[in-house]
Amino acid sequence: MKSLSVSKAVTALMLAGLVLLPLYSSLSGNVFILTLFTRIVILALAAASLNLIMGFGGMMSFGHAAYLGIGGYAVGMLAQEGVGSGFIQFPVALAASAIYALVIGALSLRTRGVYFIMITLAFAQMAYYVASGLARYGGDDGLTVYKRSDFSGLINLSDRTQFYYLCLACLFGVIFLIWRIVNSRFGLVVQGLRSNEQRMQAIGFPAKRYQLVCFVISGTMCGLAGALLANNTDFVSPAVMYWTRSGDLMVMVILGGMGTLFGPIMGAVVFLLLEEFLSQITEYWALIMGPLLLLIVLFGRGGIMGMLGRAGRG
Amino acid sequence: MLLVVEQFLNGLQFGLLLFLLAAGLTLVFGIMDLVNLAHGSLYMMGAYFAATFAAWTGSFLLGALMALGATLVLGIVLEVTALRHLYGRDHLDHVLATFGLILFFNEAVRLIWGPAGLALPLPAWLTVPVPILPGIHYPAYRLAIIAVALLVALLLYLGVMRTRIGMLIRAGASNREMIGALGINIKLLYTLVFGLGAALAGLAGLMQAPILTVQIGMGENILILAFVIIVIGGIGSIRGAFLAAIFVGMIDTLGRAFLPNLLRQVLSGAAASTAAPALSSMLIYLLMAIVLVVRPEGLFPANRR
């Protein structure tokens, strides 16, 4: 029980920190930290969506950045065409990600293991090249989003604090949804499929259909992150979908603790803060970051959540 | 006609180069069950070593040989210090750890050689065009790449299929415990295999260096191609990697060369010239998707167990 309390305390502290961050930012006059954490919260949302299929479903998607791009391009392209309403942009972003996930998932789920990792990667690379070829929408150079999504005065996305809280609300909403899914009958079947697909199939569950639905839910959530990201950077480019970005998301999930509810948030916060912190010390921050990841894999099994659990027991 | 022959040879040359990269990847993958994302970094290091050593010694060949040795040593050091501890772990652990290595290598290169790319000039005797058919000339250097890669492919095949070490490697691939129980130093064997894979990646990198600029991150695009190849060919199968590499090299090169014209027949000029680059880059991923859907184990799966 004691082990639980340590990781719970750290998690609660982190969540409280995220909620109170704008207050600190306005009191200290540090605007940069709010911008930084908006980005962290959005990528935490993407990592959480990946964790749903990777941690709970055992499906290692190495192409999750594609949804970031699809969600982002939905916002950017609509804005370019003069459709500025967020009430249209966001549903379109979610729907586009869902449809992409449905097609990709249906094809990829025919394979498993390393082949699944590779085929999801291949499809994401395809999306990357499609975006590079969109001459009307900037091609390789990317697309500037001149106006953030307009929610008819309900929320003003250009206001830093309001936008931050919107992102945070989306993150908490997604985490809540994942919690409900994981503990539902559907979620239990998906987790059962992770440990023994043959047995679940023998009991009579249509394995692929359950996994596909889970895959689509995850992709849609990540599409939401993409739509937020485009609003945050006022820019979307094929680079968002490049495979190393999918790697970043994977690193966040594994770093934080795969298959734990709050692990991906922890992973995103630590990974991006470390990146920020190290890049302030030295231009060559990746020189430290790289081996650090290696050490975490070698000695920190179960990610930060796992380490916190062990620290509590120790 | 001239263009077709030339592009065909370009495709073959690129395919063989991809094979060198894919062979190392599939050896390490098939035998040690290690997903090594940092394989592309070894390719990059091969190119940087070659450019540096060639500049030091003033000789292209000497520089290339030294670079080959240097990547071999680098591979062995990498295996002994880091990767050895990852055997038997989850594939995800491999992905994360070797992703960290990519970050490290890219940054180390930026620190040592600076952010600007390097050039590796060819000696005069490799730049001459060689007549291959009446009226058709092809650069000597590209022919040399084809020759070297074919030779290495042959040696690799003979080495794995006909020698005692090759037999041990194949045995180690199917049953690690058994080969260890027979008194074989499996640790040393794995280190050697990894070193060999690294040297192959380095060879691919140093041979590609005079054609492209030597730059940071050059291994990342081509690594994904190599992964596509071993997935199409069947993981762990050298023969599969060879055939798939030639196939992918051809499709990629020919697609880039001829797709714009083909598209222009059906689309308007502007639409065709924007769609063609994206479509030709997508071709091989499309191919991989089709192969995986039809044969999830790849075209030539290695016979295991």
Coordinates of C-alpha atoms in Angstrom, one line a residue:
Chain A
M1 CA 0.0 0.0 0.0
K2 CA 2.9 2.3 0.8
S3 CA 4.2 2.0 -2.7
L4 CA 0.9 3.1 -4.1
S5 CA 0.9 6.2 -1.9
V6 CA 4.3 7.5 -3.2
S7 CA 3.3 7.4 -6.9
K8 CA -0.1 8.7 -6.0
A9 CA 1.3 11.6 -4.1
V10 CA 3.7 12.5 -7.0
T11 CA 0.9 12.2 -9.5
A12 CA -1.4 14.4 -7.4
L13 CA 1.4 17.0 -7.1
M14 CA 2.0 17.0 -10.8
L15 CA -1.7 17.4 -11.6
A16 CA -2.1 20.2 -9.1
G17 CA 1.0 21.9 -10.6
L18 CA -0.6 21.7 -14.1
V19 CA -3.8 23.2 -12.8
L20 CA -2.1 26.0 -10.9
L21 CA 0.5 26.8 -13.5
P22 CA -1.2 29.9 -15.1
L23 CA -1.5 31.4 -11.6
Y24 CA 2.3 31.0 -11.1
S25 CA 2.9 32.3 -14.6
S26 CA 0.9 35.5 -14.0
L27 CA 2.3 36.1 -10.5
S28 CA 5.9 35.7 -11.6
G29 CA 5.3 37.3 -15.0
N30 CA 6.9 34.3 -16.6
V31 CA 4.9 34.0 -19.8
F32 CA 7.3 31.5 -21.4
I33 CA 6.5 28.8 -18.9
L34 CA 2.8 28.9 -19.9
T35 CA 3.7 28.6 -23.6
L36 CA 6.0 25.7 -22.8
F37 CA 3.5 23.9 -20.7
T38 CA 0.7 24.4 -23.3
R39 CA 2.9 22.4 -25.6
I40 CA 3.6 19.8 -22.9
V41 CA -0.1 19.3 -22.2
I42 CA -0.9 18.9 -25.8
L43 CA 1.8 16.3 -26.4
A44 CA 0.8 14.6 -23.1
L45 CA -2.6 14.2 -24.6
A46 CA -1.1 12.6 -27.7
A47 CA 1.1 10.3 -25.6
A48 CA -2.0 9.3 -23.5
S49 CA -3.8 8.4 -26.7
L50 CA -0.9 6.2 -27.8
N51 CA -0.8 4.6 -24.3
L52 CA -4.4 3.5 -24.7
I53 CA -3.5 1.1 -27.5
M54 CA 0.2 0.5 -26.6
G55 CA 0.0 0.1 -22.8
F56 CA -3.5 -1.3 -22.4
G57 CA -4.0 -2.9 -25.8
G58 CA -0.5 -4.2 -26.6
M59 CA -0.6 -2.6 -30.0
M60 CA 2.7 -0.8 -30.6
S61 CA 1.8 1.9 -33.1
F62 CA 5.0 3.6 -34.5
G63 CA 3.0 5.9 -36.6
H64 CA 1.0 7.9 -34.1
A65 CA 2.4 11.2 -35.2
A66 CA 0.3 10.9 -38.4
Y67 CA -2.8 11.8 -36.4
L68 CA -1.1 14.9 -35.0
G69 CA -0.6 15.9 -38.6
I70 CA -4.0 15.0 -39.8
G71 CA -5.7 16.9 -36.9
G72 CA -3.4 19.8 -37.6
Y73 CA -3.9 19.9 -41.3
A74 CA -7.7 19.7 -40.9
V75 CA -7.6 22.9 -38.9
G76 CA -5.0 24.5 -41.2
M77 CA -6.7 23.6 -44.4
L78 CA -10.1 24.7 -43.3
A79 CA -8.7 28.0 -42.0
Q80 CA -7.0 28.5 -45.3
E81 CA -10.3 27.9 -47.1
G82 CA -12.0 30.5 -44.9
V83 CA -13.7 28.2 -42.5
G84 CA -12.5 29.6 -39.1
S85 CA -15.1 28.1 -36.8
G86 CA -13.8 25.7 -34.3
F87 CA -17.2 24.0 -34.2
I88 CA -16.5 22.8 -37.7
Q89 CA -12.7 22.5 -37.6
F90 CA -12.4 20.3 -34.5
P91 CA -15.1 17.8 -35.5
V92 CA -13.6 17.6 -39.0
A93 CA -10.1 17.0 -37.4
L94 CA -11.6 14.2 -35.2
A95 CA -13.5 12.6 -38.0
A96 CA -10.5 12.7 -40.4
S97 CA -8.3 11.0 -37.8
A98 CA -11.0 8.5 -37.0
I99 CA -11.4 7.5 -40.7
Y100 CA -7.6 7.3 -41.2
A101 CA -7.3 5.1 -38.1
L102 CA -10.1 2.9 -39.3
V103 CA -8.4 2.2 -42.6
I104 CA -4.9 1.9 -41.2
G105 CA -6.1 -0.2 -38.3
A106 CA -8.1 -2.6 -40.5
L107 CA -5.0 -3.2 -42.6
S108 CA -2.3 -3.2 -39.9
L109 CA -4.2 -5.4 -37.5
R110 CA -3.7 -8.3 -39.9
T111 CA -0.1 -8.4 -38.7
R112 CA 1.4 -8.5 -35.2
G113 CA 4.6 -7.8 -33.3
V114 CA 7.4 -6.1 -35.1
Y115 CA 5.5 -6.3 -38.3
F116 CA 2.7 -4.2 -36.7
I117 CA 5.3 -1.6 -35.6
M118 CA 6.6 -1.4 -39.1
I119 CA 3.4 -1.2 -41.0
T120 CA 2.0 1.6 -38.8
L121 CA 5.3 3.3 -39.4
A122 CA 5.0 2.9 -43.1
F123 CA 1.5 4.3 -43.2
A124 CA 2.5 7.3 -41.2
Q125 CA 5.4 7.9 -43.7
M126 CA 2.9 7.7 -46.5
A127 CA 0.8 10.4 -44.8
Y128 CA 4.0 12.4 -44.4
Y129 CA 4.7 12.3 -48.1
V130 CA 1.1 13.1 -49.0
A131 CA 1.4 16.2 -46.9
S132 CA 4.7 17.1 -48.5
G133 CA 3.0 16.9 -51.9
L134 CA 0.1 19.3 -51.0
A135 CA 1.4 22.3 -53.0
R136 CA -1.8 24.3 -52.3
Y137 CA -1.2 23.9 -48.6
G138 CA 2.5 24.7 -48.4
G139 CA 3.9 21.3 -49.4
D140 CA 7.3 20.7 -47.7
D141 CA 7.3 24.2 -46.2
G142 CA 4.2 23.7 -44.2
L143 CA 1.1 25.8 -43.7
T144 CA 0.7 28.9 -41.6
V145 CA -2.5 29.1 -39.6
Y146 CA -3.2 32.8 -39.6
K147 CA -6.2 32.7 -37.4
R148 CA -6.8 30.3 -34.5
S149 CA -10.0 28.3 -34.3
D150 CA -13.0 30.6 -33.5
F151 CA -15.4 29.3 -30.8
S152 CA -17.9 32.3 -31.2
G153 CA -16.6 34.0 -28.1
L154 CA -17.1 31.0 -25.9
I155 CA -13.3 30.5 -25.5
N156 CA -10.7 32.8 -26.9
L157 CA -7.8 30.6 -28.2
S158 CA -5.6 33.6 -28.6
D159 CA -5.7 34.2 -24.9
R160 CA -2.8 32.2 -23.4
T161 CA -4.5 31.2 -20.2
Q162 CA -7.8 30.3 -21.8
F163 CA -6.1 28.2 -24.4
Y164 CA -4.0 26.5 -21.8
Y165 CA -7.0 25.6 -19.8
L166 CA -8.8 24.3 -22.9
C167 CA -5.8 22.0 -23.6
L168 CA -5.7 20.9 -20.0
A169 CA -9.5 20.2 -20.0
C170 CA -9.0 18.1 -23.2
L171 CA -6.2 16.2 -21.5
F172 CA -8.2 15.5 -18.3
G173 CA -11.2 14.6 -20.5
V174 CA -9.2 12.1 -22.4
I175 CA -7.6 10.6 -19.3
F176 CA -11.1 10.3 -17.8
L177 CA -12.3 8.6 -21.0
I178 CA -9.4 6.2 -21.0
W179 CA -10.0 5.4 -17.3
R180 CA -13.7 4.6 -18.2
I181 CA -12.7 2.6 -21.2
V182 CA -10.0 0.6 -19.4
N183 CA -12.4 -0.4 -16.7
S184 CA -15.3 -1.1 -18.9
R185 CA -16.2 -4.6 -20.3
F186 CA -14.8 -3.4 -23.7
G187 CA -11.6 -2.3 -22.1
L188 CA -11.2 -5.6 -20.2
V189 CA -11.6 -7.5 -23.4
V190 CA -9.0 -5.4 -25.1
Q191 CA -6.6 -6.0 -22.2
G192 CA -7.4 -9.7 -22.3
L193 CA -6.5 -9.7 -25.9
R194 CA -3.1 -8.3 -25.0
S195 CA -2.3 -11.1 -22.7
N196 CA -3.8 -14.0 -24.7
E197 CA -5.5 -13.4 -28.0
Q198 CA -6.1 -17.0 -28.8
R199 CA -7.9 -17.7 -25.5
M200 CA -10.1 -14.6 -25.9
Q201 CA -11.0 -15.7 -29.4
A202 CA -11.8 -19.2 -28.2
I203 CA -14.2 -17.7 -25.6
G204 CA -15.9 -16.1 -28.5
F205 CA -14.7 -12.5 -28.7
P206 CA -14.1 -11.1 -32.2
A207 CA -10.6 -10.1 -31.4
K208 CA -9.8 -7.9 -34.4
R209 CA -13.0 -5.9 -34.1
Y210 CA -12.3 -5.0 -30.4
Q211 CA -8.8 -4.0 -31.2
L212 CA -9.8 -2.0 -34.2
V213 CA -12.4 0.0 -32.2
C214 CA -9.7 0.7 -29.6
F215 CA -7.3 1.7 -32.3
V216 CA -9.8 4.2 -33.8
I217 CA -10.6 5.7 -30.4
S218 CA -6.8 6.2 -29.8
G219 CA -6.3 7.8 -33.2
T220 CA -9.2 10.1 -32.8
M221 CA -7.9 11.3 -29.4
C222 CA -4.5 12.0 -31.0
G223 CA -6.2 13.9 -33.8
L224 CA -7.6 16.2 -31.1
A225 CA -4.1 16.8 -29.9
G226 CA -3.1 17.6 -33.5
A227 CA -5.9 20.2 -33.8
L228 CA -4.7 21.8 -30.6
L229 CA -1.1 21.7 -31.7
A230 CA -1.9 23.5 -34.9
N231 CA -3.6 26.2 -32.9
N232 CA -0.7 26.4 -30.5
T233 CA 2.1 26.8 -33.1
D234 CA -0.1 28.6 -35.6
F235 CA 1.6 26.4 -38.1
V236 CA 1.4 22.8 -39.4
S237 CA 3.9 21.0 -41.6
P238 CA 4.8 17.5 -42.7
A239 CA 7.5 17.4 -40.1
V240 CA 4.9 16.9 -37.5
M241 CA 4.3 13.5 -39.0
Y242 CA 7.9 12.5 -39.4
W243 CA 8.7 9.1 -37.9
T244 CA 11.1 10.5 -35.2
R245 CA 8.0 12.4 -33.8
S246 CA 6.2 9.1 -33.4
G247 CA 9.4 7.9 -31.6
D248 CA 9.2 10.9 -29.3
L249 CA 5.6 10.0 -28.4
M250 CA 6.7 6.4 -27.7
V251 CA 9.5 7.6 -25.6
M252 CA 7.1 9.7 -23.5
V253 CA 4.8 6.8 -22.9
I254 CA 7.6 4.3 -22.0
L255 CA 9.5 6.9 -19.9
G256 CA 6.4 7.8 -17.9
G257 CA 5.2 4.2 -17.5
M258 CA 3.3 2.3 -20.1
G259 CA -0.1 1.0 -19.2
T260 CA -0.6 3.5 -16.3
L261 CA -3.2 6.2 -16.4
F262 CA -1.0 9.1 -15.6
G263 CA 2.3 7.7 -16.8
P264 CA 2.1 9.4 -20.3
I265 CA 1.6 12.8 -18.7
M266 CA 4.5 12.2 -16.4
G267 CA 6.6 11.1 -19.4
A268 CA 5.7 14.1 -21.5
V269 CA 6.4 16.5 -18.7
V270 CA 9.7 15.0 -17.8
F271 CA 10.8 14.4 -21.5
L272 CA 10.0 17.9 -22.6
L273 CA 11.2 19.7 -19.5
L274 CA 14.5 17.7 -19.7
E275 CA 14.8 18.8 -23.3
E276 CA 14.2 22.4 -22.4
F277 CA 16.4 22.3 -19.3
L278 CA 19.3 20.6 -21.1
S279 CA 19.1 22.8 -24.1
Q280 CA 19.5 25.8 -21.8
I281 CA 22.7 24.3 -20.3
T282 CA 24.2 23.2 -23.5
E283 CA 23.5 23.5 -27.2
Y284 CA 24.3 19.8 -27.4
W285 CA 21.6 18.7 -25.1
A286 CA 20.8 15.5 -27.0
L287 CA 24.3 14.3 -26.1
I288 CA 23.0 13.9 -22.6
M289 CA 19.4 13.0 -23.4
G290 CA 20.3 10.1 -25.6
P291 CA 22.3 8.1 -23.1
L292 CA 19.9 9.1 -20.4
L293 CA 17.1 7.3 -22.3
L294 CA 19.3 4.3 -22.6
L295 CA 20.0 4.3 -18.9
I296 CA 16.3 4.6 -18.2
V297 CA 15.6 1.6 -20.3
L298 CA 18.4 -0.4 -18.7
F299 CA 17.8 0.4 -15.1
G300 CA 14.3 1.9 -14.9
R301 CA 11.9 -0.8 -15.9
G302 CA 8.3 0.3 -15.8
G303 CA 9.2 4.0 -16.4
I304 CA 8.9 6.7 -13.8
M305 CA 5.7 5.3 -12.5
G306 CA 7.4 1.9 -12.0
M307 CA 10.4 3.6 -10.3
L308 CA 8.1 5.6 -8.0
G309 CA 6.4 2.3 -7.0
R310 CA 9.7 0.7 -6.2
A311 CA 11.0 3.8 -4.3
G312 CA 7.9 3.5 -2.2
R313 CA 8.5 -0.2 -1.4
G314 CA 12.3 0.3 -0.9
Chain B
M1 CA 16.5 3.8 -74.3
L2 CA 19.6 5.5 -72.9
L3 CA 17.5 6.8 -70.0
V4 CA 15.9 3.5 -69.3
V5 CA 19.2 1.6 -69.1
E6 CA 20.7 4.3 -67.0
Q7 CA 17.8 4.5 -64.6
F8 CA 17.7 0.7 -64.4
L9 CA 21.4 0.7 -63.4
N10 CA 20.7 3.5 -60.9
G11 CA 17.9 1.4 -59.4
L12 CA 20.2 -1.7 -59.2
Q13 CA 22.9 0.4 -57.6
F14 CA 20.6 1.9 -55.0
G15 CA 19.0 -1.5 -54.4
L16 CA 22.4 -3.1 -53.7
L17 CA 23.3 -0.2 -51.4
L18 CA 20.1 -0.7 -49.5
F19 CA 20.9 -4.4 -49.3
L20 CA 24.1 -3.7 -47.4
L21 CA 22.2 -1.7 -44.9
A22 CA 19.3 -4.2 -44.7
A23 CA 21.6 -7.2 -44.4
G24 CA 23.1 -5.9 -41.2
L25 CA 19.7 -5.0 -39.9
T26 CA 18.2 -8.3 -40.6
L27 CA 21.2 -10.2 -39.2
V28 CA 20.9 -8.4 -35.9
F29 CA 17.1 -8.6 -36.0
G30 CA 16.9 -12.2 -37.0
I31 CA 19.7 -13.6 -34.9
M32 CA 19.7 -11.5 -31.8
D33 CA 16.1 -10.4 -32.0
L34 CA 17.2 -6.8 -31.5
V35 CA 15.4 -3.9 -33.1
N36 CA 18.2 -1.5 -33.8
L37 CA 17.0 1.9 -34.8
A38 CA 20.5 3.2 -34.5
H39 CA 21.6 1.2 -37.5
G40 CA 21.1 4.4 -39.6
S41 CA 23.5 6.2 -37.3
L42 CA 26.2 3.6 -38.1
Y43 CA 25.6 4.3 -41.8
M44 CA 26.0 8.0 -41.0
M45 CA 29.2 7.3 -39.0
G46 CA 30.6 5.3 -41.9
A47 CA 30.2 8.3 -44.2
Y48 CA 31.7 10.8 -41.7
F49 CA 34.6 8.5 -40.9
A50 CA 35.3 8.0 -44.6
A51 CA 35.2 11.8 -45.4
T52 CA 37.5 12.5 -42.4
F53 CA 40.0 9.7 -43.1
A54 CA 40.1 10.4 -46.8
A55 CA 40.9 14.0 -46.1
W56 CA 43.7 13.1 -43.6
T57 CA 45.4 10.5 -45.8
G58 CA 44.7 12.1 -49.1
S59 CA 43.5 8.8 -50.5
F60 CA 39.9 7.8 -51.1
L61 CA 40.6 4.0 -50.9
L62 CA 42.7 4.2 -47.7
G63 CA 40.1 6.5 -46.1
A64 CA 37.3 4.1 -47.0
L65 CA 39.2 1.1 -45.6
M66 CA 39.9 3.0 -42.3
A67 CA 36.3 4.0 -42.1
L68 CA 35.2 0.4 -42.5
G69 CA 37.5 -0.6 -39.6
A70 CA 36.3 2.3 -37.5
T71 CA 32.6 1.4 -37.9
L72 CA 33.4 -2.2 -37.1
V73 CA 35.1 -1.1 -33.9
L74 CA 32.3 1.4 -33.1
G75 CA 29.7 -1.4 -33.6
I76 CA 31.6 -3.7 -31.2
V77 CA 32.0 -1.0 -28.6
L78 CA 28.3 -0.2 -28.9
E79 CA 27.3 -3.8 -28.4
V80 CA 29.6 -4.4 -25.5
T81 CA 28.7 -1.2 -23.6
A82 CA 25.0 -0.9 -24.3
L83 CA 23.1 -3.2 -26.5
R84 CA 24.3 -6.5 -25.0
H85 CA 22.2 -5.7 -22.0
L86 CA 19.0 -5.5 -24.1
Y87 CA 18.9 -9.0 -25.4
G88 CA 15.8 -10.8 -24.3
R89 CA 14.0 -7.6 -23.5
D90 CA 10.9 -6.3 -25.0
H91 CA 11.1 -4.9 -28.5
L92 CA 9.8 -1.6 -27.1
D93 CA 12.8 -1.4 -24.9
H94 CA 15.0 -1.8 -27.9
V95 CA 13.1 1.0 -29.7
L96 CA 13.5 3.4 -26.8
A97 CA 17.1 2.6 -26.1
T98 CA 18.3 2.8 -29.7
F99 CA 16.2 5.9 -30.3
G100 CA 18.3 7.4 -27.5
L101 CA 21.4 6.3 -29.4
I102 CA 20.2 8.2 -32.5
L103 CA 19.9 11.4 -30.5
F104 CA 23.3 10.8 -29.1
F105 CA 25.0 10.1 -32.5
N106 CA 23.4 13.0 -34.3
E107 CA 24.5 15.4 -31.5
A108 CA 28.0 13.9 -31.2
V109 CA 28.4 14.4 -35.0
R110 CA 27.2 18.0 -34.6
L111 CA 29.7 18.5 -31.8
I112 CA 32.7 17.0 -33.6
W113 CA 32.1 17.9 -37.3
G114 CA 29.8 20.9 -36.9
P115 CA 26.4 21.4 -38.3
A116 CA 27.4 21.8 -42.0
G117 CA 27.7 18.8 -44.1
L118 CA 31.0 17.3 -45.5
A119 CA 31.9 16.3 -49.0
L120 CA 33.9 13.3 -49.9
P121 CA 35.5 13.9 -53.3
L122 CA 36.1 11.0 -55.6
P123 CA 39.5 10.3 -57.1
A124 CA 39.8 11.1 -60.8
W125 CA 40.0 7.4 -61.9
L126 CA 36.5 6.8 -60.4
T127 CA 34.8 9.7 -62.1
V128 CA 35.3 8.7 -65.7
P129 CA 32.2 7.4 -67.7
V130 CA 32.6 3.8 -68.7
P131 CA 31.0 2.5 -71.9
I132 CA 28.7 -0.3 -71.0
L133 CA 26.8 -0.7 -74.2
P134 CA 27.5 0.9 -77.6
G135 CA 26.8 4.5 -77.2
I136 CA 25.9 4.2 -73.5
H137 CA 28.2 5.4 -70.7
Y138 CA 27.8 4.9 -67.0
P139 CA 29.8 6.5 -64.2
A140 CA 32.6 4.3 -63.1
Y141 CA 31.9 5.0 -59.4
R142 CA 28.4 3.7 -59.6
L143 CA 29.6 0.6 -61.4
A144 CA 32.2 0.2 -58.6
I145 CA 29.4 0.3 -56.0
I146 CA 27.4 -2.3 -57.9
A147 CA 30.5 -4.6 -58.0
V148 CA 31.5 -4.1 -54.4
A149 CA 27.9 -4.7 -53.1
L150 CA 27.5 -7.8 -55.2
L151 CA 30.8 -9.1 -54.0
V152 CA 29.9 -8.5 -50.4
A153 CA 26.5 -10.1 -50.9
L154 CA 28.1 -13.2 -52.3
L155 CA 30.7 -13.3 -49.4
L156 CA 27.9 -12.9 -46.9
Y157 CA 25.8 -15.6 -48.5
L158 CA 28.8 -18.0 -48.5
G159 CA 29.9 -17.0 -45.1
V160 CA 26.5 -17.6 -43.5
M161 CA 25.6 -20.7 -45.5
R162 CA 28.9 -22.5 -46.0
T163 CA 31.3 -21.7 -43.0
R164 CA 31.4 -23.0 -39.5
I165 CA 30.9 -19.5 -38.1
G166 CA 27.9 -19.1 -40.4
M167 CA 26.5 -22.4 -39.2
L168 CA 26.9 -21.3 -35.6
I169 CA 25.2 -18.0 -36.4
R170 CA 22.2 -19.8 -38.0
A171 CA 22.1 -22.2 -35.1
G172 CA 22.2 -19.3 -32.6
A173 CA 19.2 -17.7 -34.5
S174 CA 17.0 -20.7 -34.0
N175 CA 18.0 -21.8 -30.5
R176 CA 20.2 -19.6 -28.4
E177 CA 20.2 -21.8 -25.2
M178 CA 21.2 -24.9 -27.1
I179 CA 24.1 -23.4 -28.9
G180 CA 25.3 -21.9 -25.6
A181 CA 25.0 -25.4 -24.0
L182 CA 27.2 -26.8 -26.7
G183 CA 30.0 -24.8 -25.4
I184 CA 29.9 -22.0 -27.9
N185 CA 30.8 -18.5 -26.7
I186 CA 27.5 -17.0 -27.7
K187 CA 28.4 -13.6 -26.3
L188 CA 31.4 -13.3 -28.5
L189 CA 29.4 -14.6 -31.4
Y190 CA 26.7 -11.9 -30.9
T191 CA 29.4 -9.2 -30.6
L192 CA 30.9 -10.4 -33.9
V193 CA 27.5 -10.4 -35.7
F194 CA 26.7 -7.0 -34.4
G195 CA 30.2 -5.7 -35.5
L196 CA 29.6 -7.2 -38.9
G197 CA 26.2 -5.6 -39.2
A198 CA 27.8 -2.2 -38.2
A199 CA 30.6 -2.6 -40.8
L200 CA 28.0 -3.4 -43.5
A201 CA 26.1 -0.2 -42.6
G202 CA 29.3 1.7 -42.5
L203 CA 30.2 0.3 -46.0
A204 CA 26.9 1.5 -47.3
G205 CA 27.4 4.9 -45.8
L206 CA 30.9 5.4 -47.0
M207 CA 30.0 4.3 -50.5
Q208 CA 27.0 6.6 -50.7
A209 CA 29.0 9.5 -49.3
P210 CA 30.5 10.8 -52.6
I211 CA 27.1 10.7 -54.2
L212 CA 25.2 12.6 -51.5
T213 CA 26.4 15.1 -49.0
V214 CA 27.6 13.7 -45.7
Q215 CA 25.2 15.2 -43.2
I216 CA 23.6 14.8 -39.8
G217 CA 20.5 12.6 -39.9
M218 CA 21.4 11.1 -43.3
G219 CA 20.7 7.7 -41.8
E220 CA 17.2 8.3 -40.7
N221 CA 15.4 8.3 -44.1
I222 CA 17.4 5.4 -45.4
L223 CA 17.0 3.4 -42.2
I224 CA 13.2 3.4 -42.7
L225 CA 13.8 2.1 -46.3
A226 CA 16.0 -0.7 -44.9
F227 CA 13.2 -1.6 -42.4
V228 CA 10.7 -1.7 -45.2
I229 CA 13.0 -4.0 -47.1
I230 CA 13.4 -6.5 -44.3
V231 CA 9.7 -6.5 -43.6
I232 CA 8.9 -7.1 -47.3
G233 CA 11.6 -9.7 -47.6
G234 CA 10.8 -11.5 -44.3
I235 CA 12.6 -10.7 -41.1
G236 CA 15.9 -12.6 -40.6
S237 CA 16.1 -13.8 -44.2
I238 CA 19.2 -12.6 -46.1
R239 CA 17.9 -13.9 -49.4
G240 CA 14.6 -12.0 -48.7
A241 CA 16.5 -8.9 -47.9
F242 CA 18.5 -9.2 -51.1
L243 CA 15.6 -9.6 -53.4
A244 CA 13.4 -7.0 -51.6
A245 CA 16.3 -4.5 -51.6
I246 CA 16.8 -4.8 -55.4
F247 CA 13.0 -4.6 -55.8
V248 CA 12.6 -1.5 -53.6
G249 CA 15.7 0.2 -55.1
M250 CA 14.2 -0.3 -58.6
I251 CA 10.7 0.8 -57.8
D252 CA 12.0 3.9 -55.9
T253 CA 14.4 4.9 -58.7
L254 CA 12.2 4.1 -61.6
G255 CA 9.2 5.6 -59.9
R256 CA 11.0 8.9 -59.4
A257 CA 12.3 8.8 -63.0
F258 CA 9.2 7.8 -64.9
L259 CA 6.2 8.5 -62.8
P260 CA 6.0 12.3 -63.6
N261 CA 5.7 11.4 -67.3
L262 CA 3.2 8.7 -66.7
L263 CA 1.1 10.9 -64.6
R264 CA 1.3 13.7 -67.2
Q265 CA -0.6 11.4 -69.6
V266 CA -3.6 11.3 -67.3
L267 CA -3.4 14.5 -65.3
S268 CA -2.8 18.1 -66.2
G269 CA 0.9 19.2 -66.1
A270 CA 0.7 21.2 -62.9
A271 CA -1.2 18.5 -61.0
A272 CA 1.1 15.8 -62.3
S273 CA 4.3 17.6 -61.3
T274 CA 2.9 18.2 -57.7
A275 CA 1.5 14.7 -57.3
A276 CA 4.5 12.8 -58.8
P277 CA 7.1 13.4 -56.1
A278 CA 4.7 12.5 -53.3
L279 CA 3.4 9.5 -55.1
S280 CA 6.9 8.2 -56.0
S281 CA 8.0 8.6 -52.4
M282 CA 4.9 6.7 -51.3
L283 CA 5.3 3.8 -53.8
I284 CA 7.5 1.6 -51.6
Y285 CA 5.4 2.2 -48.5
L286 CA 2.3 1.3 -50.6
L287 CA 4.2 -1.8 -51.8
M288 CA 5.1 -2.8 -48.2
A289 CA 1.4 -2.3 -47.1
I290 CA 0.2 -4.5 -49.9
V291 CA 2.8 -7.2 -49.1
L292 CA 2.0 -7.2 -45.5
V293 CA -1.7 -7.4 -46.1
V294 CA -1.3 -10.3 -48.5
R295 CA 1.6 -12.1 -46.7
P296 CA 2.0 -10.8 -43.2
E297 CA 5.2 -12.7 -42.7
G298 CA 6.9 -11.1 -45.7
L299 CA 7.7 -12.6 -49.1
F300 CA 10.5 -14.9 -48.1
P301 CA 10.2 -15.7 -44.4
A302 CA 13.3 -17.3 -42.9
N303 CA 12.7 -20.9 -41.9
R304 CA 12.8 -20.8 -38.2
R305 CA 12.3 -23.7 -35.8

